[in-house]
mmCIF file of C-alpha atoms in Angstrom:
data_model
loop_
_atom_site.group_PDB
_atom_site.id
_atom_site.type_symbol
_atom_site.label_atom_id
_atom_site.label_comp_id
_atom_site.label_asym_id
_atom_site.label_seq_id
_atom_site.Cartn_x
_atom_site.Cartn_y
_atom_site.Cartn_z
ATOM 1 C CA LEU A 69 0.000 0.000 0.000
ATOM 2 C CA THR A 70 2.675 2.484 0.986
ATOM 3 C CA GLU A 71 4.594 2.139 -2.263
ATOM 4 C CA GLU A 72 1.408 2.619 -4.295
ATOM 5 C CA ALA A 73 0.509 5.676 -2.217
ATOM 6 C CA LEU A 74 3.978 7.146 -2.695
ATOM 7 C CA THR A 75 3.765 6.614 -6.460
ATOM 8 C CA ASN A 76 0.480 8.554 -6.518
ATOM 9 C CA ILE A 77 1.981 11.310 -4.375
ATOM 10 C CA LEU A 78 4.989 11.678 -6.649
ATOM 11 C CA LYS A 79 2.653 11.938 -9.666
ATOM 12 C CA THR A 80 0.596 14.652 -7.943
ATOM 13 C CA ILE A 81 3.367 16.908 -6.665
ATOM 14 C CA PRO A 82 4.766 19.078 -9.479
ATOM 15 C CA ASN A 83 8.292 18.149 -10.630
ATOM 16 C CA ASP A 84 9.646 21.609 -9.854
ATOM 17 C CA THR A 85 8.700 21.381 -6.159
ATOM 18 C CA SER A 86 11.835 22.018 -4.112
ATOM 19 C CA LYS A 87 10.700 20.623 -0.749
ATOM 20 C CA VAL A 88 7.980 18.388 0.611
ATOM 21 C CA TYR A 89 7.386 18.603 4.352
ATOM 22 C CA VAL A 90 5.842 15.359 5.601
ATOM 23 C CA PHE A 91 3.770 15.406 8.787
ATOM 24 C CA PRO A 92 1.232 13.145 10.458
ATOM 25 C CA LEU A 93 -2.399 14.059 9.913
ATOM 26 C CA VAL A 94 -3.191 14.983 13.509
ATOM 27 C CA LYS A 95 -5.407 17.661 15.006
ATOM 28 C CA PRO A 96 -3.326 20.303 16.806
ATOM 29 C CA ALA A 97 -4.909 19.259 20.118
ATOM 30 C CA ASP A 98 -3.731 15.647 19.608
ATOM 31 C CA LEU A 99 -0.081 16.305 18.723
ATOM 32 C CA GLN A 100 1.153 14.891 22.042
ATOM 33 C CA ASN A 101 -0.949 11.711 21.764
ATOM 34 C CA SER A 102 0.213 8.542 20.047
ATOM 35 C CA LYS A 103 -1.591 8.307 16.708
ATOM 36 C CA SER A 104 -1.341 5.890 13.792
ATOM 37 C CA SER A 105 -0.481 8.761 11.451
ATOM 38 C CA GLN A 106 2.846 9.170 13.265
ATOM 39 C CA PHE A 107 3.696 5.578 12.378
ATOM 40 C CA VAL A 108 2.626 6.210 8.771
ATOM 41 C CA VAL A 109 5.162 9.076 8.597
ATOM 42 C CA TYR A 110 7.847 6.633 9.726
ATOM 43 C CA ILE A 111 6.833 4.144 7.022
ATOM 44 C CA TYR A 112 6.898 6.854 4.361
ATOM 45 C CA GLU A 113 10.291 8.058 5.523
ATOM 46 C CA SER A 114 11.907 4.658 5.070
ATOM 47 C CA LEU A 115 10.248 4.196 1.675
ATOM 48 C CA ILE A 116 11.020 7.677 0.345
ATOM 49 C CA LEU A 117 14.661 7.352 1.308
ATOM 50 C CA ARG A 118 14.813 4.185 -0.829
ATOM 51 C CA ILE A 119 12.621 5.148 -3.797
ATOM 52 C CA ALA A 120 12.260 8.905 -4.350
ATOM 53 C CA HIS A 121 14.565 10.450 -6.919
ATOM 54 C CA GLY A 122 15.003 13.917 -8.340
ATOM 55 C CA SER A 123 15.647 17.318 -6.900
ATOM 56 C CA THR A 124 12.773 17.371 -4.423
ATOM 57 C CA SER A 125 13.845 17.185 -0.774
ATOM 58 C CA PHE A 126 11.546 15.338 1.627
ATOM 59 C CA LEU A 127 11.673 16.681 5.187
ATOM 60 C CA PHE A 128 10.003 14.691 7.958
ATOM 61 C CA ASN A 129 8.496 16.374 11.020
ATOM 62 C CA LYS A 130 10.566 19.524 10.486
ATOM 63 C CA TRP A 131 8.189 21.987 12.200
ATOM 64 C CA ASN A 132 10.749 24.744 12.743
ATOM 65 C CA GLU A 133 11.959 24.682 9.140
ATOM 66 C CA LEU A 134 8.386 24.842 7.839
ATOM 67 C CA LEU A 135 7.597 27.840 10.023
ATOM 68 C CA GLN A 136 10.568 29.690 8.512
ATOM 69 C CA GLU A 137 9.507 29.069 4.891
ATOM 70 C CA PRO A 138 8.339 32.153 2.991
ATOM 71 C CA LYS A 139 4.659 31.686 2.113
ATOM 72 C CA ASN A 140 5.197 31.821 -1.638
ATOM 73 C CA SER A 141 8.213 29.513 -1.801
ATOM 74 C CA ASN A 142 8.015 26.311 -3.805
ATOM 75 C CA PHE A 143 7.122 23.640 -1.246
ATOM 76 C CA TYR A 144 4.347 21.218 -0.397
ATOM 77 C CA VAL A 145 3.051 19.947 2.921
ATOM 78 C CA LEU A 146 2.152 16.261 2.787
ATOM 79 C CA LEU A 147 -0.167 15.143 5.584
ATOM 80 C CA VAL A 148 -0.362 11.353 5.904
ATOM 81 C CA ASP A 149 -2.616 8.930 7.715
ATOM 82 C CA ASP A 150 -3.857 5.383 7.366
ATOM 83 C CA PHE A 151 -7.580 6.228 7.483
ATOM 84 C CA ILE A 152 -9.955 9.165 7.019
ATOM 85 C CA GLY A 153 -13.537 8.762 8.223
ATOM 86 C CA THR A 154 -15.733 11.858 8.075
ATOM 87 C CA GLY A 155 -12.831 14.043 6.935
ATOM 88 C CA ASN A 156 -13.276 16.443 9.867
ATOM 89 C CA THR A 157 -9.857 15.691 11.383
ATOM 90 C CA ALA A 158 -8.155 16.061 7.996
ATOM 91 C CA ILE A 159 -9.854 19.405 7.377
ATOM 92 C CA SER A 160 -9.077 20.650 10.900
ATOM 93 C CA CYS A 161 -5.422 19.665 10.556
ATOM 94 C CA ALA A 162 -5.054 21.193 7.074
ATOM 95 C CA ASP A 163 -6.869 24.349 8.177
ATOM 96 C CA ASP A 164 -4.354 24.706 11.011
ATOM 97 C CA TYR A 165 -1.493 24.730 8.489
ATOM 98 C CA VAL A 166 -3.269 27.371 6.393
ATOM 99 C CA ASN A 167 -4.310 29.573 9.317
ATOM 100 C CA ASN A 168 -1.377 29.175 11.710
ATOM 101 C CA LYS A 169 1.643 27.922 9.786
ATOM 102 C CA ASN A 170 1.695 30.233 6.756
ATOM 103 C CA VAL A 171 0.962 27.474 4.188
ATOM 104 C CA ASN A 172 -1.072 28.056 1.031
ATOM 105 C CA ARG A 173 -4.150 25.833 0.765
ATOM 106 C CA ASN A 174 -3.080 24.608 -2.685
ATOM 107 C CA SER A 175 0.313 23.540 -1.276
ATOM 108 C CA ILE A 176 -1.253 20.918 0.970
ATOM 109 C CA LEU A 177 -1.672 17.305 -0.108
ATOM 110 C CA ILE A 178 -3.395 14.743 2.101
ATOM 111 C CA SER A 179 -2.658 11.057 1.580
ATOM 112 C CA THR A 180 -4.354 8.068 3.159
ATOM 113 C CA PHE A 181 -4.567 4.343 2.567
ATOM 114 C CA TYR A 182 -8.313 4.123 3.248
ATOM 115 C CA SER A 183 -11.107 6.656 3.465
ATOM 116 C CA MET A 184 -14.830 6.761 3.681
ATOM 117 C CA GLU A 185 -16.386 8.197 0.494
ATOM 118 C CA VAL A 186 -18.121 10.868 2.542
ATOM 119 C CA GLY A 187 -14.829 11.919 4.170
ATOM 120 C CA LEU A 188 -13.021 12.050 0.835
ATOM 121 C CA GLU A 189 -15.709 14.317 -0.583
ATOM 122 C CA ASN A 190 -15.735 16.523 2.533
ATOM 123 C CA VAL A 191 -11.971 17.061 2.235
ATOM 124 C CA LYS A 192 -12.272 17.880 -1.469
ATOM 125 C CA ASP A 193 -15.199 20.234 -0.774
ATOM 126 C CA ALA A 194 -13.001 22.042 1.779
ATOM 127 C CA GLY A 195 -10.577 22.754 -1.064
ATOM 128 C CA TYR A 196 -7.792 20.293 -0.266
ATOM 129 C CA GLN A 197 -6.083 17.795 -2.557
ATOM 130 C CA ILE A 198 -6.453 14.251 -1.300
ATOM 131 C CA ILE A 199 -5.198 10.872 -2.433
ATOM 132 C CA SER A 200 -6.922 7.794 -1.059
ATOM 133 C CA LEU A 201 -5.922 4.361 -2.290
ATOM 134 C CA ASN A 202 -9.208 2.804 -1.213
ATOM 135 C CA THR A 203 -12.605 4.341 -0.536
ATOM 136 C CA MET A 204 -15.492 2.741 1.284
ATOM 137 C CA LYS A 205 -19.160 3.383 1.735
ATOM 138 C CA ARG A 206 -20.659 3.811 5.208
ATOM 139 C CA GLY A 207 -21.424 0.458 6.836
ATOM 140 C CA ILE A 208 -25.160 0.961 7.279
ATOM 141 C CA THR A 209 -26.413 4.163 5.639
ATOM 142 C CA ASP A 210 -24.942 3.403 2.214
ATOM 143 C CA HIS A 211 -25.942 -0.268 2.149
ATOM 144 C CA PHE A 212 -29.608 -0.344 3.165
ATOM 145 C CA SER A 213 -32.821 1.314 2.004
ATOM 146 C CA GLN A 214 -34.368 4.165 4.006
ATOM 147 C CA ASN A 215 -37.062 1.882 5.458
ATOM 148 C CA GLU A 216 -34.443 -0.660 6.628
ATOM 149 C CA LEU A 217 -32.250 1.908 8.386
ATOM 150 C CA PRO A 218 -34.167 2.206 11.705
ATOM 151 C CA GLU A 219 -33.948 -1.574 12.254
ATOM 152 C CA LYS A 220 -30.242 -1.703 11.307
ATOM 153 C CA TYR A 221 -29.417 1.241 13.574
ATOM 154 C CA LYS A 222 -31.286 -0.438 16.421
ATOM 155 C CA ILE A 223 -29.243 -3.620 15.967
ATOM 156 C CA ILE A 224 -25.880 -1.828 15.957
ATOM 157 C CA ASP A 225 -26.925 0.369 18.898
ATOM 158 C CA GLU A 226 -27.788 -2.755 20.921
ATOM 159 C CA ILE A 227 -24.478 -4.419 20.035
ATOM 160 C CA GLU A 228 -22.531 -1.295 21.002
ATOM 161 C CA ALA A 229 -24.478 -0.948 24.269
ATOM 162 C CA ARG A 230 -23.589 -4.554 25.201
ATOM 163 C CA HIS A 231 -19.913 -3.825 24.544
ATOM 164 C CA GLY A 232 -19.881 -0.521 26.435
ATOM 165 C CA ILE A 233 -18.989 1.632 23.440
ATOM 166 C CA THR A 234 -18.707 5.240 24.562
ATOM 167 C CA LYS A 235 -20.824 7.953 22.964
ATOM 168 C CA ALA A 236 -17.859 9.365 21.009
ATOM 169 C CA TYR A 237 -17.442 6.048 19.158
ATOM 170 C CA LYS A 238 -21.070 5.031 18.598
ATOM 171 C CA ARG A 239 -21.486 3.994 14.967
ATOM 172 C CA GLY A 240 -17.797 4.793 14.491
ATOM 173 C CA LEU A 241 -15.905 7.952 15.367
ATOM 174 C CA GLU A 242 -18.193 10.897 14.574
ATOM 175 C CA GLN A 243 -20.697 8.304 13.301
ATOM 176 C CA SER A 244 -18.577 7.555 10.244
ATOM 177 C CA GLU A 245 -19.978 3.995 10.128
ATOM 178 C CA ALA A 246 -16.538 2.756 9.231
ATOM 179 C CA LEU A 247 -16.090 -0.979 9.495
ATOM 180 C CA LEU A 248 -12.327 -1.190 9.388
ATOM 181 C CA THR A 249 -9.385 -2.197 11.525
ATOM 182 C CA LEU A 250 -5.956 -0.740 10.835
ATOM 183 C CA MET A 251 -3.019 0.288 13.014
ATOM 184 C CA ARG A 252 -4.829 2.313 15.687
ATOM 185 C CA THR A 253 -8.062 3.224 13.950
ATOM 186 C CA PRO A 254 -10.906 3.469 16.488
ATOM 187 C CA ASN A 255 -13.709 2.438 14.099
#
């Protein structure tokens, strides 16, 4: 997956890009917490060092260097994760770079291995470039008719109640209805 994702990234970033800053896709409030996106950065780093060629420099977790970049210089910010659900975290993280780190919106590229279709569209609608190797429909809403939904929601709600699922994770994080297990994905 990682090699395929990197190939797509290299096709998307213009050849004349001088630097690509690679960071985990993490909300500013969660920077101190252990997240799967931090591991994805590590995977990309080992792969890029082996595969990437050309004049583009890839810089990993170089916060201070990014903050010193002139806004109009020729660089990209690559935000990586293993999964995007609703897209809200991706948008929040990218917005932080635009609003607080002097990065142009069109210089941000988000890459993920898996995403929910709804999250992918939300990120695109927010004006960000996104690459997702695999997209999925919501587990209930996108698979059943409107008249079947109340019964299906009741079943999943009962299962989650028996397992003590907290409100924040009912029907997936932010109700993304993601049925997926990856590195540390809570859905």
